[in-house]
Short mmCIF file of N, CA and C in Angstrom, two decimals:
data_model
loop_
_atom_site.label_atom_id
_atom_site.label_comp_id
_atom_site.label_asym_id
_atom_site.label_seq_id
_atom_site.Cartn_x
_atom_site.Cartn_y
_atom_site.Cartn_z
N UNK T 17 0.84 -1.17 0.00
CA UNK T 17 0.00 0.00 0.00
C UNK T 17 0.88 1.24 0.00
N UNK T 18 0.36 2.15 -0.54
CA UNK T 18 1.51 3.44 -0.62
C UNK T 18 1.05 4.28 0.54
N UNK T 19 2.25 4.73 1.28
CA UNK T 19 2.20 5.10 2.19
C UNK T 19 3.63 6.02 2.55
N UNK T 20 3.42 7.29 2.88
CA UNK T 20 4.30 8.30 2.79
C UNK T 20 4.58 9.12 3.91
N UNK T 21 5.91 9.40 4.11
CA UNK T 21 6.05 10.08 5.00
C UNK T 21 6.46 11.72 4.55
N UNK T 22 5.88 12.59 5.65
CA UNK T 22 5.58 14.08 4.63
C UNK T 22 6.54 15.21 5.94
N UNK T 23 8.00 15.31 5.76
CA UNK T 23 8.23 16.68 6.35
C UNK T 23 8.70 15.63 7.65
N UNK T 24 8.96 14.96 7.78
CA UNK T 24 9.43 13.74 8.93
C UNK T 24 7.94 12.82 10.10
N UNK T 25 6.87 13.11 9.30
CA UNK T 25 5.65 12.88 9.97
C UNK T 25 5.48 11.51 9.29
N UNK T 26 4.92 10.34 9.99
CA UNK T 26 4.82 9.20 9.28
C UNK T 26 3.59 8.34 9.74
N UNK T 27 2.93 7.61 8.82
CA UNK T 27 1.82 6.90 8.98
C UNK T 27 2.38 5.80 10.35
N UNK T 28 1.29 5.90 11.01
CA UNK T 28 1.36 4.61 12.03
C UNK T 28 0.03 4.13 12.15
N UNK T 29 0.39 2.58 12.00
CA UNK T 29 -1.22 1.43 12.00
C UNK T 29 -0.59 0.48 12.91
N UNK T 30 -1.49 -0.08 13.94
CA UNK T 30 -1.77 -0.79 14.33
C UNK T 30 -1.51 -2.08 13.41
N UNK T 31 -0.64 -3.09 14.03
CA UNK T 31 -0.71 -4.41 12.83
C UNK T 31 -1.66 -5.58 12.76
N UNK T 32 -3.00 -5.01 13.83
CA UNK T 32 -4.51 -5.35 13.56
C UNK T 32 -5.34 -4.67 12.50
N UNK T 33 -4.86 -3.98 12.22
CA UNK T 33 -5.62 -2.47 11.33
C UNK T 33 -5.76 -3.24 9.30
N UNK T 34 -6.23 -2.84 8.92
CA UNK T 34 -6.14 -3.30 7.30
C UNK T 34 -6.37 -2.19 6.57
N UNK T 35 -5.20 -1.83 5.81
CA UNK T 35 -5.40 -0.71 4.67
C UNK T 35 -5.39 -1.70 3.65
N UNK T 36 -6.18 -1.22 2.35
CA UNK T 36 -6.66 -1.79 0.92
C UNK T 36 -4.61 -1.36 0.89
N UNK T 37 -4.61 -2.34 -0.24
CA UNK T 37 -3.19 -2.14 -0.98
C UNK T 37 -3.21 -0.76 -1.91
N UNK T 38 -4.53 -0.33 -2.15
CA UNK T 38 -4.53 0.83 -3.28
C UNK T 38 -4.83 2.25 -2.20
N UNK T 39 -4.88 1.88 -1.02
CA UNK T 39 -5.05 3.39 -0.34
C UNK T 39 -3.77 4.03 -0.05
N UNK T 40 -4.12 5.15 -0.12
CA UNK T 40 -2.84 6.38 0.23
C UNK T 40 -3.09 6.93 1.47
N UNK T 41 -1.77 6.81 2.05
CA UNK T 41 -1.86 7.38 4.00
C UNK T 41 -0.27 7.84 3.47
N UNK T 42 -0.86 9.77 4.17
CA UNK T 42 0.50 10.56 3.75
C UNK T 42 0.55 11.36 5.42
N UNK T 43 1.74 11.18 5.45
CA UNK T 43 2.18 11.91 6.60
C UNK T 43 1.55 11.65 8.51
N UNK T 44 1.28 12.26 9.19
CA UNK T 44 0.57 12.19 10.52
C UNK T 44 -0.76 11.55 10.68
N UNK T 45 -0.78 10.23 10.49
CA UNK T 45 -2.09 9.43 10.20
C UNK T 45 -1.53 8.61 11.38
N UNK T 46 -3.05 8.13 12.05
CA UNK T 46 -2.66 6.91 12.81
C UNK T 46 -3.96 6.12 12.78
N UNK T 47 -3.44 4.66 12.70
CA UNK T 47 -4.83 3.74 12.40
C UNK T 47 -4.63 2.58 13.52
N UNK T 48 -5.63 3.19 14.29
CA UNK T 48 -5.83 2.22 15.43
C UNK T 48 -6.01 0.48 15.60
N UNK T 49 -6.30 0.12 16.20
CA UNK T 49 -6.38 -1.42 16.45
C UNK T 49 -7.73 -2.00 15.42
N UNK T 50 -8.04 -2.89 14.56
CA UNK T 50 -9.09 -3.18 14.24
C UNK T 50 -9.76 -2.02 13.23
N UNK T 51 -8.94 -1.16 12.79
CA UNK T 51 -9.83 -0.02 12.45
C UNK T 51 -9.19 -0.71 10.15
N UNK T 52 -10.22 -0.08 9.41
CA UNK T 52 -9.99 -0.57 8.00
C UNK T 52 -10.09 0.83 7.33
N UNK T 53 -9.01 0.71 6.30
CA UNK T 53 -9.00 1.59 5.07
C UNK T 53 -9.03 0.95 3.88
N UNK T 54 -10.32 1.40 3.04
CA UNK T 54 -10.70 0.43 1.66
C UNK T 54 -10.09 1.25 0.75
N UNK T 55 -10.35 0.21 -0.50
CA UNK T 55 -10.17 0.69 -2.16
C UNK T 55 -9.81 1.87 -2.55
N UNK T 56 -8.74 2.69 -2.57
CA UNK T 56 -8.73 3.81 -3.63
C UNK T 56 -8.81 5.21 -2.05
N UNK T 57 -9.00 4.95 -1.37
CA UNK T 57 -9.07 5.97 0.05
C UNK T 57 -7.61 6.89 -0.21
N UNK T 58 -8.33 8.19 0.39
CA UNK T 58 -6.61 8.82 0.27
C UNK T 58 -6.88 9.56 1.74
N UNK T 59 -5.72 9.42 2.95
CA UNK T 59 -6.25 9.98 3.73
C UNK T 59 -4.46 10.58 4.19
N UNK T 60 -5.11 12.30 4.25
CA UNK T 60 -3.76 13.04 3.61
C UNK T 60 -3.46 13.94 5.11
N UNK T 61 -2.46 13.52 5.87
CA UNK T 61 -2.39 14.43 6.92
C UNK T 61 -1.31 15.61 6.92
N UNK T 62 -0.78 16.21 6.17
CA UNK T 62 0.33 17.16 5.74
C UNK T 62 0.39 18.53 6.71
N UNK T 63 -0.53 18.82 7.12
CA UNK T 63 -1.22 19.96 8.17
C UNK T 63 -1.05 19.66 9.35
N UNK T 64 -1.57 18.72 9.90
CA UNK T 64 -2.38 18.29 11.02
C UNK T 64 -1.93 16.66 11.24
N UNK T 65 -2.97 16.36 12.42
CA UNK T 65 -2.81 14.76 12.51
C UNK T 65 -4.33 14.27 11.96
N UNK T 66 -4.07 12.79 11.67
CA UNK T 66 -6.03 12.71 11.03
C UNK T 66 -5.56 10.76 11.94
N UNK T 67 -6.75 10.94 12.99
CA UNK T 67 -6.83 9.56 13.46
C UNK T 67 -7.57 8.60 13.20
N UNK T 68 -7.88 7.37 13.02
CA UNK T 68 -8.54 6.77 12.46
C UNK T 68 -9.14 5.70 13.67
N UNK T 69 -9.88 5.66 14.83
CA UNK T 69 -9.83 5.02 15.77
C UNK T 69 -10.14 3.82 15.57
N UNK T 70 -10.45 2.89 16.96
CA UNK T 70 -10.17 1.39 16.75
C UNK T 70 -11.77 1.19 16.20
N UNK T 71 -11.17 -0.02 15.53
CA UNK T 71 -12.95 -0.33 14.76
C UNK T 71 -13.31 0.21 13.87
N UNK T 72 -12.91 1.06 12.92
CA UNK T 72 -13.53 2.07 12.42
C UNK T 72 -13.51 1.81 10.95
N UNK T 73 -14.09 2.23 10.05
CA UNK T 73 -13.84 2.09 8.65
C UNK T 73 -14.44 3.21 8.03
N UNK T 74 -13.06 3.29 7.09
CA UNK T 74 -13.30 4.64 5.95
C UNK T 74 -12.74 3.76 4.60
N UNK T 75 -14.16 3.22 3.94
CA UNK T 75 -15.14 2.81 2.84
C UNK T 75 -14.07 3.61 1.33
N UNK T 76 -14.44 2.64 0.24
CA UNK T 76 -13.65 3.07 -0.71
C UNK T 76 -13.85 4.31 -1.28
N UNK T 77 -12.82 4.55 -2.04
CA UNK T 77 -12.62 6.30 -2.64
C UNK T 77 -13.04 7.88 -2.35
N UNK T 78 -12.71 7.07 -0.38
CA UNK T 78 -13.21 8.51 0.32
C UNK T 78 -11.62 9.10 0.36
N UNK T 79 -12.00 10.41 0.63
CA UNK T 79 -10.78 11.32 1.15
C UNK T 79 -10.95 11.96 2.36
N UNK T 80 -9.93 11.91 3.20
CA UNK T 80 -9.57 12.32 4.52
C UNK T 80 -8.90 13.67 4.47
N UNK T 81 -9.00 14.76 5.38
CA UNK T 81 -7.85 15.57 5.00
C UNK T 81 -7.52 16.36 6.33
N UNK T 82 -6.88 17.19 6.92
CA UNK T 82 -6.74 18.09 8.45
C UNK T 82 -6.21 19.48 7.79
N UNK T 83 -7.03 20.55 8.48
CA UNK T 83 -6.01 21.69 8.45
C UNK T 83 -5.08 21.57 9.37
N UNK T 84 -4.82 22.23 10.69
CA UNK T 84 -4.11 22.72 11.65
C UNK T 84 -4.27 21.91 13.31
N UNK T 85 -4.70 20.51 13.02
CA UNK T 85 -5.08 20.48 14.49
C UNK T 85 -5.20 18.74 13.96
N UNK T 86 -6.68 18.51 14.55
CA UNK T 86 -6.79 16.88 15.14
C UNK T 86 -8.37 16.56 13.78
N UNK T 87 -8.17 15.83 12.70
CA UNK T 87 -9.09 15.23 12.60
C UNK T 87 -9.54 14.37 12.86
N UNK T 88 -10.66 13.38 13.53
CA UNK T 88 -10.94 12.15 13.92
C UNK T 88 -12.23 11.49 13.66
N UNK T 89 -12.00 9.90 13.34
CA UNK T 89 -12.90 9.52 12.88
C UNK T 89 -13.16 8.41 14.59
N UNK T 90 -14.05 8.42 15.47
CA UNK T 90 -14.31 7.82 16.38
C UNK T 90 -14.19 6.41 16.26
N UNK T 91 -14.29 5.75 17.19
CA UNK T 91 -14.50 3.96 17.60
C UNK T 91 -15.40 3.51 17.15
N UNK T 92 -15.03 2.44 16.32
CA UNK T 92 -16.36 1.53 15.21
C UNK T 92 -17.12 2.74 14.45
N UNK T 93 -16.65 3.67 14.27
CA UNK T 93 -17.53 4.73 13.41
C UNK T 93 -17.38 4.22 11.84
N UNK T 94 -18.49 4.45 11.05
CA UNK T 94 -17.94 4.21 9.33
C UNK T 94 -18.01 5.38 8.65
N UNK T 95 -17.05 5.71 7.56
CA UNK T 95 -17.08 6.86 6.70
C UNK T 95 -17.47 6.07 5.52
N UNK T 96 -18.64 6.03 4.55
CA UNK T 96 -19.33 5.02 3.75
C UNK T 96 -18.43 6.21 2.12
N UNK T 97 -18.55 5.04 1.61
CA UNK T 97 -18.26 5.39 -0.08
C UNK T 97 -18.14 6.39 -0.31
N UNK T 98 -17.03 6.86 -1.34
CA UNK T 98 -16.75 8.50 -1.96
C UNK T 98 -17.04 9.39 -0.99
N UNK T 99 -16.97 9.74 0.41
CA UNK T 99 -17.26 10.72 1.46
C UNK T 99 -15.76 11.82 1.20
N UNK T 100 -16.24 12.81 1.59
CA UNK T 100 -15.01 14.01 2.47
C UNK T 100 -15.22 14.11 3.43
N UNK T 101 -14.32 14.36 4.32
CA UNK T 101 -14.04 14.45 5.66
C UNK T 101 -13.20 15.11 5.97
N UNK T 102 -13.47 16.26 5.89
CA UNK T 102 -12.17 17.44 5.95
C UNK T 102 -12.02 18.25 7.53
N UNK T 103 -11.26 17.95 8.48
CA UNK T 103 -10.96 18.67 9.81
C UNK T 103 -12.05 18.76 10.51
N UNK T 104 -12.44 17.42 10.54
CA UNK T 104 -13.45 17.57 11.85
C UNK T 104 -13.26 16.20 12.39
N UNK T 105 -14.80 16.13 13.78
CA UNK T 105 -14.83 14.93 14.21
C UNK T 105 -15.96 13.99 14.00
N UNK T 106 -15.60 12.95 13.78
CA UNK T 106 -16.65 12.21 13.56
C UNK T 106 -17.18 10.90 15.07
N UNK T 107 -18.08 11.26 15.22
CA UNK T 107 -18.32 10.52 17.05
C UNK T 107 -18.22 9.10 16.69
N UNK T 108 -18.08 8.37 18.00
CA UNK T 108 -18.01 6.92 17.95
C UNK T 108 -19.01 6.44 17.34
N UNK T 109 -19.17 5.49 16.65
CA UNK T 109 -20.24 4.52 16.30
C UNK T 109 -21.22 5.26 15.15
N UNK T 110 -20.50 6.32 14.88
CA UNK T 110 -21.54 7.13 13.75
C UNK T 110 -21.37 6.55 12.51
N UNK T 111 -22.02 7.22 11.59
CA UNK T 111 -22.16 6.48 10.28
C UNK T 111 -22.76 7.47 8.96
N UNK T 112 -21.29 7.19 8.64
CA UNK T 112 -21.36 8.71 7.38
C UNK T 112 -21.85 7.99 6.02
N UNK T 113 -23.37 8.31 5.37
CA UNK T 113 -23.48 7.79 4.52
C UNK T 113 -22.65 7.84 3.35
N UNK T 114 -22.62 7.20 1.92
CA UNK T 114 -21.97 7.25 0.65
C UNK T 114 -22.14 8.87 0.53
N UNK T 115 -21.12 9.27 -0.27
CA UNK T 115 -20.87 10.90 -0.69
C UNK T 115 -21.39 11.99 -0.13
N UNK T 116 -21.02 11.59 1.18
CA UNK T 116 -21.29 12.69 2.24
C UNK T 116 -19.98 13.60 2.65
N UNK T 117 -20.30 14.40 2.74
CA UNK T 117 -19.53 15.78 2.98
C UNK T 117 -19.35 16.23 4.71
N UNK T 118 -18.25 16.24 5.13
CA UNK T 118 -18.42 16.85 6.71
C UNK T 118 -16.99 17.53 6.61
N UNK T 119 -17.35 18.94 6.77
CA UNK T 119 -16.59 20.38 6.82
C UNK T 119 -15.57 20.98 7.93
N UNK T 120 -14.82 21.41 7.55
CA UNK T 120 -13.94 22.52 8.80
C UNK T 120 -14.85 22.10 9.90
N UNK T 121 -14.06 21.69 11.02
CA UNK T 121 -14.80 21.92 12.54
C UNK T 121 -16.13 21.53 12.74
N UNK T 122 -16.70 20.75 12.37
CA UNK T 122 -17.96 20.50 12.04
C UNK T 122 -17.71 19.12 13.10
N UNK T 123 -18.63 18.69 14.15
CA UNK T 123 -18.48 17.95 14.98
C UNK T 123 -19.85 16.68 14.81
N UNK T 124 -19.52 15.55 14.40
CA UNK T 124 -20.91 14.43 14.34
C UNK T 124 -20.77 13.61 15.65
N UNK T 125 -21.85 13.76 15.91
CA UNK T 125 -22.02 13.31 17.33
C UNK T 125 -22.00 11.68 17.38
N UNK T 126 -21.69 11.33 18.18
CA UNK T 126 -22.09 9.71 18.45
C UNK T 126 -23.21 9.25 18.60
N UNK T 127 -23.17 7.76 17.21
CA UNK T 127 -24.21 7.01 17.34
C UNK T 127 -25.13 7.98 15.66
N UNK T 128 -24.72 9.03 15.56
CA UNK T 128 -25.18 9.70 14.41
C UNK T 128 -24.69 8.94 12.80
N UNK T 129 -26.79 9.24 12.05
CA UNK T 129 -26.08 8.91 10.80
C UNK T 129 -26.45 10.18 10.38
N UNK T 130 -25.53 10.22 9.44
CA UNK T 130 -25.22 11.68 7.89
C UNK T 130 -25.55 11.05 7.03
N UNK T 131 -26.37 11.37 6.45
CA UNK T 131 -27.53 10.61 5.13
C UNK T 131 -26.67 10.43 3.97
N UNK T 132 -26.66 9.85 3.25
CA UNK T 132 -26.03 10.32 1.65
C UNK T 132 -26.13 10.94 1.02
N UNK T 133 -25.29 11.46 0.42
CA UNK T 133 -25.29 13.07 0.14
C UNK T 133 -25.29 13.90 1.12
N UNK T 134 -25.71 13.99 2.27
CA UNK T 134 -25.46 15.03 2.94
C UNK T 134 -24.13 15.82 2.68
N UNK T 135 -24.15 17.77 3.47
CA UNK T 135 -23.24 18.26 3.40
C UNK T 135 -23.20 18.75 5.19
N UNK T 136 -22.34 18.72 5.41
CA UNK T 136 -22.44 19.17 7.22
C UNK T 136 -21.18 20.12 6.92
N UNK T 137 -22.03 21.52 6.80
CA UNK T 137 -20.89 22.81 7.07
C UNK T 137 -20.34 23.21 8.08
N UNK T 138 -18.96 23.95 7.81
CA UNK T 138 -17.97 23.90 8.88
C UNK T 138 -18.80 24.84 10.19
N UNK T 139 -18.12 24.26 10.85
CA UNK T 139 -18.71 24.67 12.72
C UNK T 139 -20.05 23.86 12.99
N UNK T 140 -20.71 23.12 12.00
CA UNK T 140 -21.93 22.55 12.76
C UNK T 140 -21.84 21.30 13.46
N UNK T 141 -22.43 21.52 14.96
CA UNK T 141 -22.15 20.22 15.63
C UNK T 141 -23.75 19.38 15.48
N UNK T 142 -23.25 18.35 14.80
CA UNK T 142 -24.87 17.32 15.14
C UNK T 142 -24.76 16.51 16.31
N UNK T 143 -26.06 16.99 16.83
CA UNK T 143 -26.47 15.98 18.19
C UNK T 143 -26.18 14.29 18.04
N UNK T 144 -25.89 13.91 18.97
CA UNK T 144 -25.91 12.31 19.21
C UNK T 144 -27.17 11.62 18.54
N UNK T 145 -27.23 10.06 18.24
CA UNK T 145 -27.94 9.32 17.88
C UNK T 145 -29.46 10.34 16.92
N UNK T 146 -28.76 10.64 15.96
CA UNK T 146 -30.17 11.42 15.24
C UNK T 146 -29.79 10.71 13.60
N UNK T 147 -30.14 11.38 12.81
CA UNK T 147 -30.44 10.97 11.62
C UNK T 147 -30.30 12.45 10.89
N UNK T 148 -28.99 13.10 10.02
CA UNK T 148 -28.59 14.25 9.67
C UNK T 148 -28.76 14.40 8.52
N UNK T 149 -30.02 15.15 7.46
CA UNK T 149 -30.21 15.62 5.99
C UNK T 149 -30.14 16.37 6.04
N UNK T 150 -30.20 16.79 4.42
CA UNK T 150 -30.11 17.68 3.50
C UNK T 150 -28.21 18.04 3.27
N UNK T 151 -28.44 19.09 1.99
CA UNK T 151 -27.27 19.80 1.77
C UNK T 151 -27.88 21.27 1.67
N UNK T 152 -27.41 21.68 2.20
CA UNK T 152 -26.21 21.39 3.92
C UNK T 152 -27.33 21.34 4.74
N UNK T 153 -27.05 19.96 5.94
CA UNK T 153 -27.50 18.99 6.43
C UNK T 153 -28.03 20.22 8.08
N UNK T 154 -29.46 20.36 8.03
CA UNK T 154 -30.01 20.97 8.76
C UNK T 154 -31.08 20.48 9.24
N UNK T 155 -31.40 19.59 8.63
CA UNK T 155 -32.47 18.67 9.68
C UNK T 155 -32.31 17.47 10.25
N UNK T 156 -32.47 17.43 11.60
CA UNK T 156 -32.15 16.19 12.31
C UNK T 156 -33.00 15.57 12.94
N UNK T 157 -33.33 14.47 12.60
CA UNK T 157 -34.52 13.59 12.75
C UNK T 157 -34.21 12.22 13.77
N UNK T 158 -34.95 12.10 14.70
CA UNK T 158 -33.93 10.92 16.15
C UNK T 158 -34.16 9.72 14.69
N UNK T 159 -32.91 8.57 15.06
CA UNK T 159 -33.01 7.75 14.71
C UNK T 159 -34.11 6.78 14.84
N UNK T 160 -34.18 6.09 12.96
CA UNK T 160 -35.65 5.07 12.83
C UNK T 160 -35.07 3.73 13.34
N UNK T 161 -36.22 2.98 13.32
CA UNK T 161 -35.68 1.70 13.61
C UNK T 161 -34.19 1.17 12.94
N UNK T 162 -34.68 1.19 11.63
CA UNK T 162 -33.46 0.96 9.86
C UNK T 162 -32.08 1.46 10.46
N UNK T 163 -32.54 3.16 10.85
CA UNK T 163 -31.20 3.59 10.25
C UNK T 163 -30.67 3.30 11.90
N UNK T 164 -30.97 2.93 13.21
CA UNK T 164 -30.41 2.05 14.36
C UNK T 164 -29.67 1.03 13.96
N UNK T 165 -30.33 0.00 12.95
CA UNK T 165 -29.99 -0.98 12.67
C UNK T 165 -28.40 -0.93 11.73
N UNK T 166 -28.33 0.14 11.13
CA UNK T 166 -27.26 0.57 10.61
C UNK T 166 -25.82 0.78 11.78
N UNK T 167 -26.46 1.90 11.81
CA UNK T 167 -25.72 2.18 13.02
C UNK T 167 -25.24 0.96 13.99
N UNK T 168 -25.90 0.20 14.92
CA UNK T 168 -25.82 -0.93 15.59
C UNK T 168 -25.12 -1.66 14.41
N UNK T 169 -24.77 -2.42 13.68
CA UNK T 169 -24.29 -3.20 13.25
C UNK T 169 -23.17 -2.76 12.11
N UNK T 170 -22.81 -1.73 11.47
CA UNK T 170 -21.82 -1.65 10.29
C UNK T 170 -20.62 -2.01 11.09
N UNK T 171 -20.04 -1.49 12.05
CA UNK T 171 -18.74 -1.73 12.19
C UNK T 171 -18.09 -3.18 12.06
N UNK T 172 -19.29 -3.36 13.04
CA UNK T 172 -18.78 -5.31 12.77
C UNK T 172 -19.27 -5.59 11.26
N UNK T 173 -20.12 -5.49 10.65
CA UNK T 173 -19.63 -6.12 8.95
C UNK T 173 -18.61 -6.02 8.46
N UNK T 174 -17.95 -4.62 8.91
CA UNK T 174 -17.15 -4.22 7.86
C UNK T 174 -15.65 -4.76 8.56
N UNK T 175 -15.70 -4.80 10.08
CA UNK T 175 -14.81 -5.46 10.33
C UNK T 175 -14.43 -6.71 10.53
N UNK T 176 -15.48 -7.89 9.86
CA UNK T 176 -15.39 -9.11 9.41
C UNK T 176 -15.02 -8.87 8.19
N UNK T 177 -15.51 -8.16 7.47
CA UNK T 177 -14.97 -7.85 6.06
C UNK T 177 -13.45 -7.91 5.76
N UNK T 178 -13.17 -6.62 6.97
CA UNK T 178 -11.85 -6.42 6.31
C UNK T 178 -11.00 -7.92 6.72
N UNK T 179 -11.68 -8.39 7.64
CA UNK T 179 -10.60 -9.96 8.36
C UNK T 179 -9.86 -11.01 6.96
N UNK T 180 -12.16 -11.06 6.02
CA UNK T 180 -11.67 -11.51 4.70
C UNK T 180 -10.68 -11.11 3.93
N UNK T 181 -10.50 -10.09 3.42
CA UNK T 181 -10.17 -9.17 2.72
C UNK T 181 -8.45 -9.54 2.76
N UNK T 182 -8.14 -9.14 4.55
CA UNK T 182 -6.76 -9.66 4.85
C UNK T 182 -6.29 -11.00 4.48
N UNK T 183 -7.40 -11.98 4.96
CA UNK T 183 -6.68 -13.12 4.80
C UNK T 183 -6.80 -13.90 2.66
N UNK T 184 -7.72 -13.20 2.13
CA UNK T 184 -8.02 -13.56 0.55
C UNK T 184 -7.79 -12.68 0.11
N UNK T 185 -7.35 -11.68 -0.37
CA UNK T 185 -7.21 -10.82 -1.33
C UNK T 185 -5.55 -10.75 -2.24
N UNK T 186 -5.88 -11.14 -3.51
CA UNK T 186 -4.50 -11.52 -3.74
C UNK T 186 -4.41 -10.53 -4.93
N UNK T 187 -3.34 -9.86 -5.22
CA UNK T 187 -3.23 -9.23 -6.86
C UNK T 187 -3.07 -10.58 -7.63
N UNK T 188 -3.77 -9.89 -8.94
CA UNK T 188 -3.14 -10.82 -10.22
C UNK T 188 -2.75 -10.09 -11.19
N UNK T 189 -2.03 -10.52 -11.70
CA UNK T 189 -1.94 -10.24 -13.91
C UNK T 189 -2.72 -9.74 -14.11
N UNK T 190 -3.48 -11.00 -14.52
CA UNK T 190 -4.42 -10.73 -15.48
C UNK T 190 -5.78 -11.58 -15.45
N UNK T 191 -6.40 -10.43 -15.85
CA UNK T 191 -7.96 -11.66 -15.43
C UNK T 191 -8.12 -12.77 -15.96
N UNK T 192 -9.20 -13.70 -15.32
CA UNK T 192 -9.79 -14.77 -16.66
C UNK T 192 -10.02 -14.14 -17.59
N UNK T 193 -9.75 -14.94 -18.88
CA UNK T 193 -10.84 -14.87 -19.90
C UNK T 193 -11.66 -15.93 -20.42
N UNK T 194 -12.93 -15.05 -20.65
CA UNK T 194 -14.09 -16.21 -21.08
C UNK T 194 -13.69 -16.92 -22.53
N UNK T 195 -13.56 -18.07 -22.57
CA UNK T 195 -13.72 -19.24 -24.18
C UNK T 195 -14.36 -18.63 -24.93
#
């Protein structure tokens, strides 16, 4: 996996942790115990530090980034498909839908989902266990049964996932081809 050190700052993972072979971790990154980085992820700390806590997964061809300080993605939290996540925090156990947006200083509370598509602009803090729409994400609705069920359970899929992933995932050449 490519992985870079930026200005004498260097990626540190946990050797429970699973980065995809195609993700990029540059500079002041740290990836906790159990925590996964998928497919195509670029998570760029050149500024700042960007943590990735235990349990946690940030989902393929998202980008990570920090200005000046601490970005963090909480315990068993998921950052889902194509997301930004630029200098903020993301609470434990939350759950950032596919191509969701969370801004400068912008704080997601624990147990919170960010819908897909959502945009969460910089300085907004969302309350704990709610359910966060629109762009830019201003209505917060307590969690439904569904999106509990989300919440309650992604980390562990994804961290059986990545177990697969570690122990089967092999490069090849070249694909089959069909007769």
């Amino acid at each position: 996996m490519p992985m870079f050190a930026f200005e004498g700052k260097r990626p540190s993972v946990h050797p429970e942790a699973w980065i995809a072979p195609t993700a990029t971790l540059v500079g002041d990154v740290v990836v906790e115990k159990g925590a996964s980085i998928w497919y195509g992820v670029v998570v760029r700390a050149d500024f700042g530090r960007i943590v990735i806590r235990q349990g946690a997964n940030v989902q393929d061809n998202s980008v990570l980034h920090v200005n000046d300080g601490v970005c963090e993605v909480g315990a068993n939290a998921t950052v889902g498909h194509s997301c930004i996540v630029h200098d903020c925090t993301v609470g434990e156990q939350a759950l950032i839908g596919n191509a969701a947006t969370i801004l400068d200083k912008a704080a997601v509370g624990a147990r919170t989902l960010v819908a897909a598509g959502a945009t969460v602009t910089p300085g907004t803090e969302v309350p704990s266990e709610v359910v966060a729409m629109g762009s830019p994400a201003k209505k917060f609705v307590p969690l439904t049964d569904s999106a509990r069920g989300w919440v309650d359970h992604n980390a562990a899929i994804y961290q059986e996932l990545a177990r697969r992933h570690a122990e089967g995932v092999e490069e090849i050449a070249e694909p089959d081809r069909p007769e």
